Each structure stands twice: as structure tokens, then as C-alpha cells.
Short mmCIF file of C-alpha atoms and ligand atoms in Angstrom, two decimals:
data_model
loop_
_atom_site.label_atom_id
_atom_site.label_comp_id
_atom_site.label_asym_id
_atom_site.label_seq_id
_atom_site.Cartn_x
_atom_site.Cartn_y
_atom_site.Cartn_z
CA UNK A 1 93.57 106.79 127.77
CA UNK A 2 95.46 109.43 125.76
CA UNK A 3 98.39 107.53 124.35
CA UNK A 4 99.17 103.89 123.54
CA UNK A 5 102.88 103.37 123.21
CA UNK A 6 104.14 100.11 121.77
CA UNK A 7 107.60 98.83 122.69
CA UNK A 8 108.68 95.82 120.62
CA UNK A 9 111.20 93.57 122.34
CA UNK A 10 113.49 90.77 121.41
CA UNK A 11 116.15 89.98 124.01
CA UNK A 12 116.08 93.26 125.90
CA UNK A 13 116.33 92.05 129.47
CA UNK A 14 119.07 94.55 130.37
CA UNK A 15 117.12 97.51 128.99
CA UNK A 16 113.41 97.09 129.35
CA UNK A 17 112.96 97.74 133.05
CA UNK A 18 114.95 100.94 132.94
CA UNK A 19 113.04 102.13 129.91
CA UNK A 20 109.63 101.39 131.41
CA UNK A 21 110.55 103.28 134.57
CA UNK A 22 111.51 106.28 132.51
CA UNK A 23 108.40 106.17 130.34
CA UNK A 24 105.97 105.92 133.24
CA UNK A 25 107.85 108.68 135.04
CA UNK A 26 107.34 110.91 131.99
CA UNK A 27 103.66 110.01 131.85
CA UNK A 28 103.25 110.93 135.49
CA UNK A 29 105.23 114.15 135.40
CA UNK A 30 103.41 115.50 132.39
CA UNK A 31 99.98 114.12 133.22
CA UNK A 32 99.77 111.97 130.15
CA UNK A 33 97.30 109.16 130.54
CA UNK A 34 99.34 106.60 128.73
CA UNK A 35 99.60 102.84 128.40
CA UNK A 36 102.61 100.86 127.28
CA UNK A 37 102.16 97.72 125.25
CA UNK A 38 105.25 95.55 125.13
CA UNK A 39 105.21 93.08 122.27
CA UNK A 40 107.71 90.35 122.97
CA UNK A 41 108.60 87.69 120.43
CA UNK A 42 109.34 84.89 122.86
CA UNK A 43 112.74 86.32 123.73
CA UNK A 44 115.10 83.48 124.72
CA UNK A 45 116.53 85.77 127.43
CA UNK A 46 113.13 85.84 129.13
CA UNK A 47 112.31 89.49 128.55
CA UNK A 48 108.67 88.39 128.35
CA UNK A 49 108.52 87.06 131.91
CA UNK A 50 110.44 90.00 133.23
CA UNK A 51 107.88 92.41 131.79
CA UNK A 52 105.05 90.24 133.04
CA UNK A 53 106.45 90.73 136.58
CA UNK A 54 106.79 94.47 136.07
CA UNK A 55 103.04 94.67 135.58
CA UNK A 56 102.71 94.60 139.35
CA UNK A 57 104.56 97.87 139.47
CA UNK A 58 103.09 99.63 136.44
CA UNK A 59 99.36 99.31 136.18
CA UNK A 60 99.09 100.59 132.61
CA UNK A 61 101.52 98.06 131.28
CA UNK A 62 100.42 95.29 128.95
CA UNK A 63 102.36 92.49 127.34
CA UNK A 64 101.73 90.50 124.22
CA UNK A 65 103.70 87.28 124.02
CA UNK A 66 104.20 85.98 120.53
CA UNK A 67 105.47 82.55 119.63
CA UNK A 68 108.78 83.47 118.04
CA UNK A 69 110.69 86.18 116.26
CA UNK A 70 108.02 87.35 113.84
CA UNK A 71 109.56 90.73 113.02
CA UNK A 72 109.57 94.29 114.24
CA UNK A 73 106.89 95.76 111.99
CA UNK A 74 104.32 93.08 112.67
CA UNK A 75 105.01 93.44 116.40
CA UNK A 76 104.19 97.14 116.20
CA UNK A 77 100.97 96.54 114.32
CA UNK A 78 99.92 93.77 116.66
CA UNK A 79 100.53 96.02 119.65
CA UNK A 80 98.47 98.82 118.16
CA UNK A 81 95.56 96.46 117.62
CA UNK A 82 95.20 96.30 121.42
CA UNK A 83 95.52 100.04 121.87
CA UNK A 84 92.87 101.80 123.92
CA UNK A 85 93.64 105.36 122.88
CA UNK A 86 93.31 107.40 119.73
CA UNK A 87 97.01 108.24 119.54
CA UNK A 88 99.42 105.42 118.76
CA UNK A 89 103.15 105.48 119.29
CA UNK A 90 106.20 103.27 119.09
CA UNK A 91 109.71 103.38 120.48
CA UNK A 92 112.63 100.97 120.76
CA UNK A 93 113.32 99.09 123.97
CA UNK A 94 117.09 99.56 123.98
CA UNK A 95 117.15 103.14 125.36
CA UNK A 96 118.23 104.53 121.99
CA UNK A 97 115.23 106.83 121.90
CA UNK A 98 114.92 109.56 124.53
CA UNK A 99 111.81 109.10 126.70
CA UNK A 100 112.00 112.84 127.43
CA UNK A 101 110.80 113.46 123.89
CA UNK A 102 107.61 111.47 124.29
CA UNK A 103 105.75 114.53 125.50
CA UNK A 104 106.76 116.63 122.49
CA UNK A 105 105.67 114.02 119.98
CA UNK A 106 102.47 113.53 121.91
CA UNK A 107 101.59 117.19 122.49
CA UNK A 108 102.05 118.14 118.86
CA UNK A 109 99.27 115.71 117.97
CA UNK A 110 97.18 116.52 121.00
CA UNK A 111 97.27 120.23 120.17
CA UNK A 112 96.39 119.56 116.56
CA UNK A 113 99.68 120.80 115.13
CA UNK A 114 100.05 117.51 113.30
CA UNK A 115 98.44 114.10 113.03
CA UNK A 116 101.75 112.29 112.62
CA UNK A 117 104.92 113.11 114.59
CA UNK A 118 108.35 111.70 113.92
CA UNK A 119 111.39 111.63 116.20
CA UNK A 120 113.95 112.81 113.70
CA UNK A 121 117.72 112.47 113.79
CA UNK A 122 118.27 114.38 110.60
CA UNK A 123 116.93 117.83 111.39
CA UNK A 124 118.54 120.60 113.38
CA UNK A 125 119.03 119.48 116.96
CA UNK A 126 118.91 115.79 116.11
CA UNK A 127 121.76 113.35 115.58
CA UNK A 128 123.04 109.81 115.97
CA UNK A 129 125.66 108.87 118.50
CA UNK A 130 127.74 105.73 118.63
CA UNK A 131 127.30 104.14 115.23
CA UNK A 132 130.20 102.72 113.26
CA UNK A 133 130.93 103.79 109.70
CA UNK A 134 129.26 100.78 108.10
CA UNK A 135 126.00 101.35 109.94
CA UNK A 136 126.12 105.07 109.13
CA UNK A 137 126.64 104.40 105.44
CA UNK A 138 123.83 101.86 105.29
CA UNK A 139 121.46 104.22 107.01
CA UNK A 140 122.48 107.13 104.78
CA UNK A 141 121.88 105.08 101.64
CA UNK A 142 118.53 103.83 102.88
CA UNK A 143 117.46 107.34 103.83
CA UNK A 144 118.57 108.72 100.48
CA UNK A 145 116.64 106.06 98.57
CA UNK A 146 113.54 106.85 100.58
CA UNK A 147 113.79 110.43 99.30
CA UNK A 148 112.43 109.12 96.00
CA UNK A 149 109.11 109.01 97.77
CA UNK A 150 109.09 111.39 100.69
CA UNK A 151 110.45 114.68 101.94
CA UNK A 152 110.49 113.45 105.51
CA UNK A 153 114.05 113.95 106.70
CA UNK A 154 114.20 110.80 108.81
CA UNK A 155 111.89 108.17 107.32
CA UNK A 156 113.99 105.43 108.96
CA UNK A 157 113.44 106.31 112.59
CA UNK A 158 111.78 103.85 114.93
CA UNK A 159 110.26 106.51 117.20
CA UNK A 160 106.98 108.11 116.09
CA UNK A 161 103.33 108.70 116.89
CA UNK A 162 100.22 108.86 114.77
CA UNK A 163 96.49 109.30 115.14
CA UNK A 164 94.73 105.99 114.99
CA UNK A 165 92.27 107.24 112.38
CA UNK A 166 95.13 107.82 109.92
CA UNK A 167 95.76 104.10 109.58
CA UNK A 168 92.21 102.90 110.01
CA UNK A 169 91.26 100.60 107.10
CA UNK A 170 94.74 101.03 105.62
CA UNK A 171 96.31 97.76 104.56
CA UNK A 172 99.87 97.77 105.84
CA UNK A 173 102.48 95.26 104.86
CA UNK A 174 104.20 94.24 108.08
CA UNK A 175 107.43 92.91 106.57
CA UNK A 176 110.90 93.90 107.75
CA UNK A 177 111.95 96.83 109.90
CA UNK A 178 110.62 99.86 108.07
CA UNK A 179 107.12 100.28 109.37
CA UNK A 180 107.45 104.08 109.36
CA UNK A 181 108.10 104.41 105.64
CA UNK A 182 105.22 102.05 105.02
CA UNK A 183 102.89 104.34 106.97
CA UNK A 184 104.27 107.48 105.34
CA UNK A 185 103.46 105.92 101.98
CA UNK A 186 100.05 104.47 102.72
CA UNK A 187 98.61 106.32 105.72
CA UNK A 188 95.85 108.93 105.53
CA UNK A 189 97.70 111.57 107.53
CA UNK A 190 97.49 115.22 106.56
CA UNK A 191 100.27 116.85 108.48
CA UNK A 192 103.63 115.41 109.50
CA UNK A 193 105.83 117.11 112.05
CA UNK A 194 109.42 116.11 112.67
CA UNK A 195 110.81 116.68 116.13
CA UNK A 196 114.57 116.43 116.73
CA UNK A 197 115.88 113.55 118.81
CA UNK A 198 119.35 112.35 119.68
CA UNK A 199 119.62 108.65 118.97
CA UNK A 200 122.14 106.92 121.19
CA UNK A 201 123.32 103.51 120.11
CA UNK A 202 122.43 100.75 122.51
CA UNK A 203 124.86 100.01 125.31
CA UNK A 204 123.38 96.62 126.23
CA UNK A 205 122.41 93.78 123.90
CA UNK A 206 122.72 93.51 120.13
CA UNK A 207 121.02 95.17 117.17
CA UNK A 208 118.67 92.88 115.27
CA UNK A 209 119.02 94.64 111.94
CA UNK A 210 120.77 92.43 109.41
CA UNK A 211 121.14 91.60 105.76
CA UNK A 212 117.58 90.27 105.70
CA UNK A 213 116.29 93.72 106.67
CA UNK A 214 118.24 95.30 103.82
CA UNK A 215 116.62 93.03 101.27
CA UNK A 216 113.14 93.43 102.60
CA UNK A 217 113.72 97.19 102.52
CA UNK A 218 114.72 97.15 98.84
CA UNK A 219 111.71 94.99 98.13
CA UNK A 220 109.51 97.50 99.95
CA UNK A 221 110.91 100.33 97.85
CA UNK A 222 109.98 98.52 94.65
CA UNK A 223 106.49 97.89 95.94
CA UNK A 224 105.97 101.61 96.55
CA UNK A 225 106.47 102.56 92.90
CA UNK A 226 102.79 102.21 92.01
CA UNK A 227 101.97 104.62 94.86
CA UNK A 228 104.06 107.29 93.22
CA UNK A 229 103.14 107.19 89.56
CA UNK A 230 104.93 110.48 89.29
CA UNK A 231 108.32 108.82 89.81
CA UNK A 232 107.65 106.38 86.99
CA UNK A 233 106.61 109.26 84.76
CA UNK A 234 109.77 111.18 85.60
CA UNK A 235 111.87 108.12 84.86
CA UNK A 236 110.40 107.67 81.40
CA UNK A 237 110.76 111.34 80.62
CA UNK A 238 114.36 111.17 81.77
CA UNK A 239 115.02 108.13 79.57
CA UNK A 240 113.36 109.86 76.62
CA UNK A 241 115.51 112.95 77.12
CA UNK A 242 118.52 110.61 77.11
CA UNK A 243 117.38 109.26 73.76
CA UNK A 244 117.06 112.77 72.32
CA UNK A 245 120.53 113.50 73.71
CA UNK A 246 121.95 110.55 71.83
CA UNK A 247 120.45 111.81 68.58
CA UNK A 248 121.73 115.35 69.23
CA UNK A 249 125.15 113.86 69.93
CA UNK A 250 125.26 111.96 66.63
CA UNK A 251 123.95 114.88 64.57
CA UNK A 252 126.58 117.26 66.00
CA UNK A 253 129.35 114.72 65.57
CA UNK A 254 128.38 114.23 61.96
CA UNK A 255 127.83 117.86 61.01
CA UNK A 256 130.92 119.24 62.79
CA UNK A 257 133.08 116.61 61.16
CA UNK A 258 131.55 116.67 57.68
CA UNK A 259 130.55 120.31 57.21
CA UNK A 260 132.89 122.22 59.50
CA UNK A 261 135.76 119.85 58.71
CA UNK A 262 136.68 119.50 62.39
CA UNK A 263 138.73 116.51 63.50
CA UNK A 264 136.17 113.87 64.56
CA UNK A 265 137.64 113.36 68.06
CA UNK A 266 137.23 117.07 68.76
CA UNK A 267 133.73 116.99 67.28
CA UNK A 268 132.92 114.13 69.65
CA UNK A 269 133.87 116.21 72.68
CA UNK A 270 131.78 119.13 71.40
CA UNK A 271 128.91 116.72 70.71
CA UNK A 272 129.07 115.40 74.29
CA UNK A 273 128.99 118.89 75.75
CA UNK A 274 126.10 120.07 73.57
CA UNK A 275 124.09 116.89 74.22
CA UNK A 276 124.68 117.10 77.97
CA UNK A 277 123.58 120.73 77.91
CA UNK A 278 120.38 120.05 76.02
CA UNK A 279 119.69 117.05 78.27
CA UNK A 280 120.19 119.26 81.28
CA UNK A 281 117.80 121.93 80.06
CA UNK A 282 115.11 119.46 79.02
CA UNK A 283 115.33 117.59 82.32
CA UNK A 284 115.27 120.81 84.29
CA UNK A 285 112.18 122.30 82.73
CA UNK A 286 110.34 119.23 81.46
CA UNK A 287 111.21 116.15 83.53
CA UNK A 288 111.64 117.79 86.92
CA UNK A 289 109.60 120.93 86.21
CA UNK A 290 111.92 123.60 87.52
CA UNK A 291 112.34 127.17 86.46
CA UNK A 292 115.12 127.56 83.95
CA UNK A 293 116.87 130.30 85.95
CA UNK A 294 116.75 128.57 89.32
CA UNK A 295 120.40 127.80 90.32
CA UNK A 296 121.25 127.20 86.71
CA UNK A 297 125.03 127.00 86.90
CA UNK A 298 125.30 125.01 90.13
CA UNK A 299 122.83 122.43 88.87
CA UNK A 300 124.45 122.31 85.48
CA UNK A 301 127.73 121.33 87.14
CA UNK A 302 126.02 118.70 89.29
CA UNK A 303 124.23 117.29 86.26
CA UNK A 304 127.47 117.10 84.35
CA UNK A 305 129.17 115.39 87.25
CA UNK A 306 126.40 112.78 87.53
CA UNK A 307 126.60 112.19 83.77
CA UNK A 308 130.31 111.46 84.01
CA UNK A 309 129.80 109.11 86.96
CA UNK A 310 127.05 107.34 85.01
CA UNK A 311 129.39 107.01 82.04
CA UNK A 312 132.04 105.41 84.23
CA UNK A 313 129.46 103.02 85.65
CA UNK A 314 128.32 102.23 82.13
CA UNK A 315 131.87 101.31 81.09
CA UNK A 316 132.43 99.33 84.26
CA UNK A 317 129.35 97.19 83.75
CA UNK A 318 130.07 96.79 80.05
CA UNK A 319 133.43 95.35 81.05
CA UNK A 320 132.06 93.16 83.85
CA UNK A 321 129.24 91.68 81.79
CA UNK A 322 131.50 91.02 78.82
CA UNK A 323 134.63 89.76 80.55
CA UNK A 324 133.24 87.94 83.55
CA UNK A 325 129.82 86.77 82.43
CA UNK A 326 130.90 86.16 78.84
CA UNK A 327 128.00 88.12 77.39
CA UNK A 328 128.27 89.40 73.79
CA UNK A 329 129.50 92.99 74.09
CA UNK A 330 126.55 94.62 72.32
CA UNK A 331 124.11 92.87 74.66
CA UNK A 332 126.37 93.81 77.57
CA UNK A 333 126.18 97.40 76.51
CA UNK A 334 122.37 97.35 76.38
CA UNK A 335 122.33 96.00 79.95
CA UNK A 336 125.02 98.41 81.10
CA UNK A 337 123.12 101.36 79.66
CA UNK A 338 120.12 100.21 81.68
CA UNK A 339 122.13 100.18 84.91
CA UNK A 340 123.74 103.55 84.13
CA UNK A 341 120.35 105.04 83.30
CA UNK A 342 118.94 104.09 86.70
CA UNK A 343 122.00 105.49 88.51
CA UNK A 344 121.87 108.62 86.38
CA UNK A 345 118.19 109.11 87.10
CA UNK A 346 118.56 108.56 90.85
CA UNK A 347 121.62 110.81 91.03
CA UNK A 348 119.81 113.65 89.35
CA UNK A 349 116.49 113.19 91.07
CA UNK A 350 117.97 112.88 94.56
CA UNK A 351 120.81 115.34 94.22
CA UNK A 352 120.78 117.75 91.26
CA UNK A 353 117.05 118.33 91.23
CA UNK A 354 116.21 117.42 94.81
CA UNK A 355 113.16 119.22 96.09
N1 GDD B 1 108.94 91.88 118.99
C1 GDD B 1 110.03 92.07 118.23
N2 GDD B 1 110.25 91.23 117.19
N3 GDD B 1 110.85 93.08 118.50
C2 GDD B 1 111.94 93.25 117.72
C3 GDD B 1 112.24 92.41 116.63
C4 GDD B 1 111.34 91.33 116.37
O1 GDD B 1 111.52 90.55 115.45
N4 GDD B 1 113.39 92.85 116.07
C5 GDD B 1 113.78 93.92 116.79
N5 GDD B 1 112.92 94.16 117.79
C6 GDD B 1 112.96 95.23 118.79
C7 GDD B 1 114.23 95.34 119.58
O2 GDD B 1 114.21 94.56 120.73
C8 GDD B 1 114.27 96.83 119.87
O3 GDD B 1 113.48 97.17 120.97
C9 GDD B 1 113.66 97.44 118.65
O4 GDD B 1 112.84 96.44 118.07
C10 GDD B 1 114.71 97.94 117.66
O5 GDD B 1 115.58 96.88 117.32
P1 GDD B 1 117.16 97.08 117.28
O6 GDD B 1 117.74 95.76 116.99
O7 GDD B 1 117.63 97.84 118.46
O8 GDD B 1 117.26 97.94 115.95
P2 GDD B 1 118.34 99.01 115.54
O9 GDD B 1 118.80 99.82 116.69
O10 GDD B 1 119.36 98.33 114.72
O11 GDD B 1 117.44 99.89 114.59
C11 GDD B 1 116.65 100.93 115.12
O12 GDD B 1 117.01 102.11 114.53
C12 GDD B 1 116.71 102.19 113.16
C13 GDD B 1 117.04 103.55 112.68
O13 GDD B 1 118.28 103.73 112.38
C14 GDD B 1 115.16 100.64 114.92
O14 GDD B 1 114.41 101.67 115.57
C15 GDD B 1 114.79 100.70 113.47
O15 GDD B 1 113.37 100.62 113.32
C16 GDD B 1 115.25 101.98 112.92
O16 GDD B 1 115.01 102.02 111.54
MN1 MN B 2 118.65 99.65 118.64
#
């Protein structure tokens, strides 16, 4: 066996037969010795039985029947545990992922170009079709947040393949939807290759992603922090630079007003500009370790913009905490600065100084 492809299912009776036909046709046409392992979570629509019957037609088809809806990620891992081959893969059952791309993901590993291949919607040639604005925004935000940890352009995709040895003895947390990010973070892979795919929103059935998946995703992101000590280090450097900036601000305000006899409101504006500039330079060369010259002006403008947005957020939270939660305004401000600091850091890390 060359390839073990897991297809997790929950209520996919309208899709699964069509998908399996296409997959096995691909296997045959391109001489891939592949097996498909469907992991069904006791679908109330009887997807499980349907697939069981299809085993008469497809001899390399297996089914795992689980008791109830235990989650996408754990289904994938459970399927892989049965896998006979050294290359593991996964794709959705709802025809959103193009079976025609199986061969490309597979060959890249087979030929040794990579040990981990990802069907990517966010590189040239890839895209998403048929999503509404809300779903697009959610996905964009999730993808952006994942950039804290990885340069993979589509760490949210549900279509990928990996060499078995890369996850051997790796403890994976099978919560939620985002098994791919989990593997990117913890796997022992050496070379990732992204291959463009066009994701087409399902025509039949309903998506199972919900608010629960969003929370478990945020929880996952927090849990990854210890894996990237570097991010924590950058955050503390960034906060420290902010502290220096505050001191610079006060010193300029004082000296312009007292020694240069400038009107204090004007001094305050000058102090803001000087402090933002010194913050920018320190963050550029010290926190995020860039060359001073590299896109100086463009980044300076971005940095300034993020600073202003963070200031607005600061004021907003100061107001909310004080007026609506009845917190003493100085305490509110301490909390609001915390919120603004995180936004400021993320804005600059993921946008101004993105790698
Ligand atoms: N066994 C099992 N158990 N399968 C599940 C479960 C579960 O609890 N939840 C979902 N599935 C199956 C579905 O039947 C489908 O085959 C596949 O997992 C993806 O679920 P969808 O409900 O179609 O998810 P989606 O289209 O909203 O999200 C897809 O795209 C995202 C990228 O934008 C998935 O591929 C996500 O993993 C991916 O992040
Ligand atoms: Mn889907």
C-alpha cells in the first residue's frame, strides 16, 4: 500500500459515494496503490451503513464506526492508526476538496520533494468558492492568528498528506477541527510543500464548524505558546520597548515645555511622534531583528497606523471597563493598556514586521 487516505464523515450520505468513486478512479488512473479509511461518527443519516455497502464495490475501502460525534481531529487520528501505508492523508467527504489533486500531494512526498504536503487555498492558483462573508472573515482571522506560529499560507485546510514517521511518537491533541495546525506545530517533518487547490463549498449537507470549534481553536493557539518561546520573547521585548517609549514621551514633554518654553499641548504631540519613532526603530532592529534600512518608510507608516489603532482600542476599553463594569478608572486603564498592548503586538508582528 502506498497511501492511506482518511475521510471523516458525519451525515454525508449525499456526498460520500460520489467522492469515493472519484478517489478510486484517481487511484486507478495514476497507479496509486491506495486505501481509503472512512471514519464515521455514527451519522444519524446512516452514512456508516451506506459506506459499509460500498465496500463490495471498492476493495480497498475500510470503515471505522464510532459511537457518536467525537470530533473531526480525533476521527482523523483514529483512521490513521489503522493505516497500512507509510504516507497518510486526509480529505473532507463533502466534495469540497478536488480528488484530482490527490496525485500531486502524493507524488511530492513519493518523489522526496517534501515529507508533508498541504492542499492550499491561499497560494497562487488556489482559492475558495462559495463562502459567505461571515465564513470568509472567520477563516481569515483564524489564518492570520496562525501566522504567529507558522509561515504556511493555509494552515487551516483539511486536505493534506504526511509521512507516517513524521508523527510517530508525537503526542497530538485531538480536540476541535484544526488537526493540521496541531501537526505543523508538533510534527517532526522537515519539508512542507503547499500545492494550490480550489475549495468549493459543499452543495449537499451542512457544515459542522460552529462556535465550539472557534473556542477550541483559540484554546489551541494558547497551548502552542510554549512551543514557540520566541514569540513570548518578542512579546516581552515589545512590551519593554513600550515602557521605554513612555519614558521618552514624558522626558520630551517635560523638556520641550520647561526648557524650550513650547506650549505643552504642542510638546505632547512632538513627544508622541518622537516616542513612536524610537519605539519603531527599537522594535525593528531589536524585537523583530530586521535591518534598519529594509522598507523603512513603509513600515514606519504601518507601525504608526497600528499605534493609533491601539490607542483607540485603549480608549475604548478604558471607557467600557469604567462605564459598564464600574471599575475604578485607573484600574480600568491598566487593563485597557494590557488589551491594547496585545493588539499592538499582534498588529505589528503579523502585519508591519511580517516575515
Ligand atoms: N467523523 C467525524 N466526526 N467527521 C466529522 C466531524 C466529526 O465530529 N465533524 C465534521 N466531520 C467531517 C465532515 O463530514 C466532513 O467530511 C469533514 O469532516 C469536514 O467537515 P465540514 O463540516 O464540511 O467542515 P467545513 O467545510 O466547515 O470545514 C472544512 O474546511 C475548513 C477550512 O476552511 C474542514 O476541512 C476544516 O478542517 C477546514 O479547516
Ligand atoms: Mn465542508
